[in-house]
Coordinates of C-alpha atoms in Angstrom, one line a residue:
M1 CA 0.2 0.2 0.0
A2 CA 2.9 2.5 -0.7
N3 CA 0.7 4.1 -3.2
A4 CA -1.4 5.4 -0.4
R5 CA -1.5 9.4 0.2
L6 CA 0.8 10.6 2.9
S7 CA -1.9 12.3 4.6
F8 CA -4.0 9.2 5.3
E9 CA -3.7 7.4 8.3
L10 CA -1.1 4.4 8.1
R11 CA -2.6 1.0 7.8
K12 CA -1.0 -2.2 8.4
E13 CA 0.4 -3.0 4.8
T14 CA 1.8 0.7 4.7
R15 CA 3.7 0.1 7.8
E16 CA 5.1 -2.9 6.4
S17 CA 6.0 -1.4 3.4
I18 CA 7.9 1.3 5.3
V19 CA 9.6 -1.5 7.4
S20 CA 10.5 -3.3 4.1
Q21 CA 11.8 0.1 2.1
F22 CA 14.0 1.5 5.2
W23 CA 15.4 -1.8 6.7
G24 CA 14.7 -4.2 4.0
Q25 CA 18.7 -4.6 3.2
Y26 CA 18.8 -6.9 6.0
M27 CA 16.2 -9.6 4.1
Q28 CA 18.6 -10.1 1.6
S29 CA 20.5 -12.5 4.4
I30 CA 17.2 -14.5 4.7
S31 CA 16.5 -17.0 2.1
S32 CA 13.0 -18.0 3.2
D33 CA 9.9 -15.7 2.2
I34 CA 8.1 -17.1 5.8
L35 CA 10.9 -15.8 7.6
K36 CA 11.1 -12.7 5.8
E37 CA 7.4 -11.8 6.4
R38 CA 7.7 -12.7 10.0
W39 CA 10.7 -10.3 10.4
I40 CA 8.7 -7.7 8.7
A41 CA 5.8 -8.3 11.2
E42 CA 7.8 -8.0 14.3
Q43 CA 9.8 -4.8 13.4
E44 CA 6.3 -3.5 12.3
G45 CA 5.0 -4.5 15.8
I46 CA 7.9 -2.9 17.4
L47 CA 7.9 0.5 15.9
K48 CA 4.7 1.7 17.3
D49 CA 6.2 5.2 18.0
Y50 CA 8.3 5.6 15.2
F51 CA 5.1 5.4 12.9
K52 CA 3.3 8.2 14.7
Y53 CA 6.8 10.2 14.4
Y54 CA 6.6 9.2 10.6
H55 CA 2.8 10.0 10.3
D56 CA 3.3 13.4 12.0
Q57 CA 6.5 14.2 9.6
V58 CA 4.7 13.3 6.2
A59 CA 1.0 14.5 6.9
I60 CA 1.9 18.0 6.6
Q61 CA 2.8 17.3 2.9
D62 CA -0.5 18.7 1.7
P63 CA -0.2 19.3 -1.9
L64 CA -3.4 21.8 -1.8
R65 CA -1.5 24.0 0.5
S66 CA 1.9 23.6 -0.3
P67 CA 2.3 23.1 -4.0
G68 CA 5.3 20.7 -4.8
T69 CA 5.4 18.4 -1.6
L70 CA 4.9 14.6 -2.2
K71 CA 1.7 13.0 -2.6
T72 CA 2.3 9.2 -1.6
H73 CA 4.5 7.0 0.4
K74 CA 5.9 5.5 -2.8
E75 CA 7.0 8.9 -4.1
L76 CA 8.7 9.5 -0.6
F77 CA 10.5 6.1 -1.0
F78 CA 12.2 7.2 -4.4
F79 CA 13.9 9.7 -2.7
T80 CA 14.9 8.0 0.4
D81 CA 16.4 5.5 -2.3
L82 CA 17.9 8.4 -3.8
L83 CA 19.7 9.2 -0.3
K84 CA 20.9 5.8 0.2
Q85 CA 22.2 5.4 -2.9
N86 CA 24.1 8.8 -3.1
A87 CA 25.6 9.0 0.2
D88 CA 28.5 11.0 -0.9
I89 CA 27.0 13.4 -3.3
P90 CA 26.6 16.9 -2.1
R91 CA 22.9 17.9 -1.9
T92 CA 22.7 20.7 -4.9
E93 CA 24.0 18.0 -7.1
L94 CA 21.3 15.6 -6.1
T95 CA 18.7 18.5 -6.8
A96 CA 20.1 19.7 -9.8
A97 CA 20.0 16.1 -11.2
C98 CA 16.5 15.7 -10.4
E99 CA 15.7 19.2 -12.1
M100 CA 17.5 17.8 -15.5
V101 CA 15.7 14.6 -15.6
Y102 CA 12.4 16.6 -14.8
G103 CA 13.2 19.1 -17.7
S104 CA 13.7 16.3 -20.3
R105 CA 17.3 16.9 -20.4
P106 CA 19.9 13.9 -21.0
Y107 CA 21.9 13.4 -17.6
S108 CA 24.8 11.3 -17.6
G109 CA 26.2 12.7 -14.1
C110 CA 27.3 11.1 -11.1
V111 CA 24.2 10.8 -9.3
M112 CA 22.3 7.1 -9.4
L113 CA 18.6 7.6 -10.3
T114 CA 16.7 4.7 -9.8
E115 CA 14.2 3.9 -12.7
G116 CA 11.3 4.3 -10.4
L117 CA 12.2 8.2 -9.7
R118 CA 12.9 8.7 -13.5
N119 CA 9.6 7.5 -14.3
L120 CA 8.0 9.9 -11.3
L121 CA 9.9 12.9 -12.8
A122 CA 9.0 12.3 -16.5
R123 CA 5.2 11.9 -15.3
C124 CA 5.0 14.8 -13.0
S125 CA 7.0 16.8 -16.3
R126 CA 4.2 15.8 -18.8
A127 CA 1.7 16.7 -16.1
G128 CA 3.3 20.0 -15.5
R129 CA 3.4 19.0 -11.6
R130 CA 6.2 20.5 -10.0
I131 CA 8.1 18.9 -7.0
N132 CA 10.2 20.9 -4.3
F133 CA 13.1 18.6 -4.4
D134 CA 14.9 20.3 -1.7
S135 CA 11.8 19.8 0.4
A136 CA 11.4 16.0 -0.8
L137 CA 15.2 15.7 0.3
A138 CA 14.6 17.4 3.5
L139 CA 11.4 15.0 4.3
A140 CA 13.8 11.8 3.5
V141 CA 16.3 13.0 5.8
R142 CA 13.8 13.2 8.8
V143 CA 12.0 10.0 8.3
L144 CA 15.2 7.8 7.6
F145 CA 17.3 9.5 10.5
A146 CA 15.4 11.3 12.7
V147 CA 17.1 14.6 12.0
N148 CA 14.7 17.5 12.0
I149 CA 16.1 19.5 9.3
P150 CA 14.0 22.6 7.7
S151 CA 13.0 21.9 4.0
T152 CA 15.7 24.3 2.5
S153 CA 19.2 24.3 2.3
Q154 CA 19.8 28.2 2.5
P155 CA 19.8 28.9 6.2
R156 CA 18.7 32.6 6.0
R157 CA 15.3 31.3 4.6
N158 CA 14.8 28.7 7.2
R159 CA 12.5 29.0 10.3
M160 CA 13.9 28.5 13.8
V161 CA 12.3 25.5 15.5
V162 CA 11.6 26.4 19.3
G163 CA 12.9 23.7 21.7
Q164 CA 15.9 22.0 19.4
S165 CA 19.2 22.7 18.1
N166 CA 18.7 23.9 14.7
L167 CA 20.5 22.1 11.9
V168 CA 21.0 22.8 8.3
W169 CA 21.9 20.6 5.6
A170 CA 24.0 23.0 3.4
G171 CA 23.9 22.4 -0.1
R172 CA 27.5 21.8 -0.7
Y173 CA 27.6 18.7 1.9
S174 CA 26.8 15.2 1.1
L175 CA 24.7 13.6 3.4
R176 CA 27.7 11.5 5.1
E177 CA 29.4 14.7 5.7
F178 CA 26.6 16.4 7.4
L179 CA 26.0 13.3 9.7
D180 CA 29.2 13.2 10.4
D181 CA 29.3 16.6 11.2
T182 CA 26.2 16.6 13.0
F183 CA 27.8 13.2 15.1
P184 CA 31.6 13.9 15.6
M185 CA 33.4 11.2 17.3
S186 CA 35.2 13.2 20.1
E187 CA 39.1 13.4 20.5
Q188 CA 39.2 15.9 23.5
T189 CA 40.5 14.8 26.8
L190 CA 37.8 14.6 29.4
G191 CA 38.3 16.8 32.7
S192 CA 38.4 13.9 35.1
G193 CA 40.2 11.3 33.1
L194 CA 41.4 9.4 36.1
V195 CA 38.0 9.6 38.1
K196 CA 36.2 6.4 38.6
I197 CA 32.4 7.0 36.9
K198 CA 29.6 5.6 38.8
R199 CA 26.8 4.1 37.0
T200 CA 24.1 5.1 39.4
K201 CA 24.7 8.6 39.2
L202 CA 24.0 8.8 35.5
R203 CA 20.3 7.4 35.9
A204 CA 17.6 9.6 35.2
R205 CA 16.2 9.3 38.1
F206 CA 19.0 10.2 40.4
L207 CA 19.5 13.3 37.9
E208 CA 16.1 14.7 38.6
N209 CA 15.9 13.6 42.3
H210 CA 19.7 14.8 43.6
A211 CA 20.5 17.1 40.8
D212 CA 17.0 19.0 40.1
I213 CA 17.3 17.9 36.2
E214 CA 13.8 17.9 34.6
I215 CA 13.5 15.4 31.7
E216 CA 12.3 16.5 28.1
W217 CA 11.5 14.0 25.4
T218 CA 12.6 14.9 22.1
K219 CA 12.2 13.1 18.6
H220 CA 15.3 15.3 17.1
L221 CA 18.1 12.7 17.8
P222 CA 21.1 15.1 17.7
D223 CA 19.4 16.8 21.0
H224 CA 19.7 13.4 22.8
L225 CA 21.7 14.1 26.2
K226 CA 21.7 17.7 25.7
L227 CA 21.6 19.4 29.0
E228 CA 20.3 23.1 29.1
T229 CA 19.8 25.6 32.0
T230 CA 17.6 28.2 31.6
G231 CA 16.4 30.5 34.2
N232 CA 15.5 28.3 37.1
R233 CA 14.9 25.3 35.0
K234 CA 17.6 22.4 34.0
I235 CA 16.5 20.2 31.4
L236 CA 17.6 17.2 29.7
Q237 CA 16.7 16.0 26.7
I238 CA 16.3 12.5 25.9
F239 CA 15.4 10.6 22.6
E240 CA 12.3 8.7 22.8
L241 CA 12.3 6.8 19.5
V242 CA 14.4 3.8 21.0
S243 CA 12.5 1.4 18.8
F244 CA 13.7 3.2 15.9
L245 CA 17.3 2.6 17.0
Q246 CA 16.5 -1.1 18.1
V247 CA 15.3 -1.9 14.5
S248 CA 17.8 0.1 12.8
Y249 CA 20.8 -1.7 15.0
N250 CA 19.2 -5.2 14.4
A251 CA 19.2 -4.3 10.6
T252 CA 23.0 -4.1 10.6
C253 CA 23.9 -7.2 12.8
A254 CA 25.4 -8.7 10.0
E255 CA 27.8 -6.0 9.3
D256 CA 31.1 -4.7 10.7
F257 CA 30.6 -2.8 14.0
N258 CA 32.6 0.2 12.6
L259 CA 31.0 0.1 9.5
P260 CA 31.7 3.4 7.6
T261 CA 28.9 6.2 7.4
S262 CA 28.6 5.9 3.6
E263 CA 28.0 2.0 3.6
S264 CA 25.3 2.4 6.8
I265 CA 23.7 5.3 4.8
R266 CA 22.9 2.6 2.0
L267 CA 21.6 0.4 4.4
G268 CA 19.4 3.2 5.4
C269 CA 20.8 3.2 9.0
Y270 CA 23.4 5.2 11.1
R271 CA 26.7 3.4 12.0
P272 CA 26.4 0.0 14.1
R273 CA 28.9 1.8 16.6
F274 CA 26.7 4.8 16.7
L275 CA 23.6 2.7 17.5
W276 CA 25.1 0.6 19.7
E277 CA 26.4 3.7 21.7
T278 CA 23.1 5.4 21.7
L279 CA 21.1 2.3 22.8
K280 CA 23.7 1.7 25.7
T281 CA 23.1 5.3 27.0
M282 CA 19.1 4.2 27.4
Q283 CA 20.5 1.7 29.6
L284 CA 22.4 4.0 31.6
L285 CA 19.6 6.3 32.2
F286 CA 16.8 3.8 32.6
P287 CA 18.2 0.5 34.3
P288 CA 15.6 -2.0 35.0
G289 CA 15.4 -1.1 38.7
D290 CA 14.0 2.4 37.7
W291 CA 11.2 1.0 35.2
N292 CA 8.4 1.4 37.7
W293 CA 9.8 5.1 38.2
L294 CA 9.8 5.6 34.4
K295 CA 6.2 4.3 34.4
S296 CA 5.1 7.2 36.3
K297 CA 6.8 9.9 34.0
K298 CA 5.7 8.6 30.7
E299 CA 2.7 7.1 29.6
N300 CA 4.3 4.7 26.7
Y301 CA 7.4 3.8 29.1
K302 CA 7.5 0.2 27.3
Q303 CA 9.0 1.7 24.1
L304 CA 11.8 2.9 26.2
R305 CA 12.8 -0.3 27.9
C306 CA 15.9 -1.1 25.9
H307 CA 15.9 -5.0 25.4
F308 CA 18.3 -4.5 22.4
E309 CA 20.8 -7.7 21.4
D310 CA 24.1 -6.8 21.6
W311 CA 25.1 -8.3 18.2
H312 CA 28.7 -7.4 18.3
G313 CA 29.5 -8.5 21.7
K314 CA 30.8 -5.0 22.5
D315 CA 29.0 -4.8 26.1
V316 CA 30.9 -2.5 28.8
N317 CA 30.1 -2.2 32.4
L318 CA 30.4 1.4 33.0
R319 CA 31.5 0.7 36.6
A320 CA 34.8 -0.2 35.6
L321 CA 35.5 2.9 33.2
T322 CA 37.5 6.2 34.4
G323 CA 37.1 9.3 32.3
A324 CA 39.3 8.6 29.5
Q325 CA 38.0 4.9 29.0
L326 CA 34.5 6.6 28.8
L327 CA 36.0 8.7 25.8
R328 CA 37.4 5.4 24.1
T329 CA 34.1 3.3 24.4
Y330 CA 31.8 5.7 24.1
P331 CA 33.4 8.2 21.5
Y332 CA 30.1 9.8 20.1
W333 CA 28.1 10.7 23.6
A334 CA 31.2 10.7 26.0
V335 CA 31.2 14.3 26.0
R336 CA 27.7 14.8 27.2
L337 CA 28.0 12.0 29.4
E338 CA 30.6 13.6 31.2
I339 CA 28.8 17.0 31.6
L340 CA 25.9 15.0 33.0
Y341 CA 28.1 13.5 35.6
Q342 CA 29.8 16.5 36.7
E343 CA 26.4 18.0 37.3
A344 CA 25.3 14.9 39.0
E345 CA 28.6 15.4 41.1
D346 CA 28.2 19.2 41.8
P347 CA 24.5 20.2 40.8
T348 CA 24.2 23.7 39.5
P349 CA 21.3 25.6 42.1
V350 CA 18.6 26.7 40.3
S351 CA 16.6 28.1 43.3
C352 CA 17.2 31.9 44.7
L353 CA 18.5 30.1 48.1
G354 CA 20.6 27.5 46.1
R355 CA 22.2 30.7 44.0
W356 CA 22.6 32.4 47.0
A357 CA 24.6 29.3 49.0
E358 CA 26.4 29.1 45.8
R359 CA 27.9 32.7 45.3
R360 CA 29.1 32.2 48.9
K361 CA 31.3 29.1 47.5
A362 CA 33.1 31.1 45.1
A363 CA 37.1 31.7 45.8
W364 CA 36.5 35.5 46.4
H365 CA 34.1 35.1 48.9
S366 CA 36.4 32.5 50.8
Y367 CA 39.1 35.1 50.7
L368 CA 36.6 38.1 51.9
V369 CA 35.5 36.0 54.9
A370 CA 39.2 35.0 55.2
F371 CA 40.2 38.7 55.2
W372 CA 37.3 39.6 57.9
A373 CA 38.4 36.6 59.8
I374 CA 41.9 38.0 60.5
V375 CA 40.4 41.7 61.0
I376 CA 38.2 40.5 63.6
A377 CA 41.1 38.2 65.3
V378 CA 43.3 41.0 65.2
F379 CA 41.1 43.3 66.8
F380 CA 40.1 41.0 69.8
G381 CA 43.9 40.5 70.0
L382 CA 44.7 44.1 70.2
A383 CA 41.7 44.5 72.7
A384 CA 43.0 41.6 74.6
T385 CA 46.3 43.2 75.0
A386 CA 44.9 46.7 75.9
L387 CA 43.0 45.0 78.8
S388 CA 45.6 43.3 80.0
A389 CA 47.8 46.3 80.1
V390 CA 45.2 48.2 82.1
Q391 CA 44.8 45.2 84.3
T392 CA 48.7 45.3 85.1
W393 CA 48.6 49.1 85.7
I394 CA 45.7 48.8 88.0
T395 CA 47.5 45.9 89.8
Y396 CA 50.9 47.8 89.9
Q397 CA 49.0 50.9 91.3
A398 CA 47.4 49.1 94.0
W399 CA 50.6 47.6 94.9
K400 CA 52.6 51.0 95.0
H401 CA 49.7 52.8 97.0
P402 CA 48.1 50.3 99.5
I403 CA 45.2 51.2 101.3
N404 CA 46.0 51.1 104.8
S405 CA 42.8 49.3 106.7
S406 CA 43.8 51.0 110.2
Q407 CA 43.2 54.3 108.6
T408 CA 39.6 53.5 108.0

């Protein structure tokens, strides 16, 4: 049912088509058609939250209100295929190739265009129907990688989205370059390189109860583990589409753990290492012992229970890690985990009383207190010396001029 309109509710057949289209590369290793159908059905059952996100993204593509938008899921699939097959091609070249084919001009460049996309462009050209290729590519990125980029590649023409980091896939960059820049592997040295990391202090429950950090859910993956302090609030954003990460990771189970970004994009996924690390952060935030607490915080909390199978055998016990080892094991998220850990160790105050007390912890305040303590000590020392001198003088005078009791 890939020909269903984007604005319609997702039927079971459409959901299965999405699974097959986005993560279907894995099915090439399954020989039996029955097993393939079973695998698709299993993934379709897991992806409840993702399908809601997918529908929210595509439902706004209303051709009546926004001319040039896509109409059906099948049309969107043509553009997701375009991304998967051209991971190293700049965005401007992708749109230029589509424009040439749409204009019935011969194209023999380096962009790989599927026969389905060529036929779609030819039909649209004959019917006089325009497609906004920039918008179509942006939508394909949003549904494939959960990165909410705007429709245009020109930053000045984009509207800022409140509550999320605003990213732009600039025209001169390929999708691989954009994703690598968005999720870099950190090479910096963490501040507490030799300090042991305590797993319990990275739990979301601990962060909320002891560090006054509020949990805010996001469907924008680049904001995962982002901690922001605004006014009297500290907000930790956590990516909630865990099922999307799990299915993507499962689809890469037969691949190299360090598969390059370009090869991963061809599978319609992030790198296996990146997916593994992100799923591990969910286990750090929500260990099994905190599931009852999580249930009180989020209605569909079961979708956040991370039960992924560690296909690549890279499981690591965080209790044994130092800050330096954390960086080597989790190069994508180590810096944000370190920031969280520092906040858990020494929480930033958000209340007026807390900020008042924090100001009195500053070094200059300690010096000021020490200065006045010395002044007071000197004052009382001088006062004591003066009092002793007076007492000595009185005693001397009493000895020199004794009072004869007989005179009275």
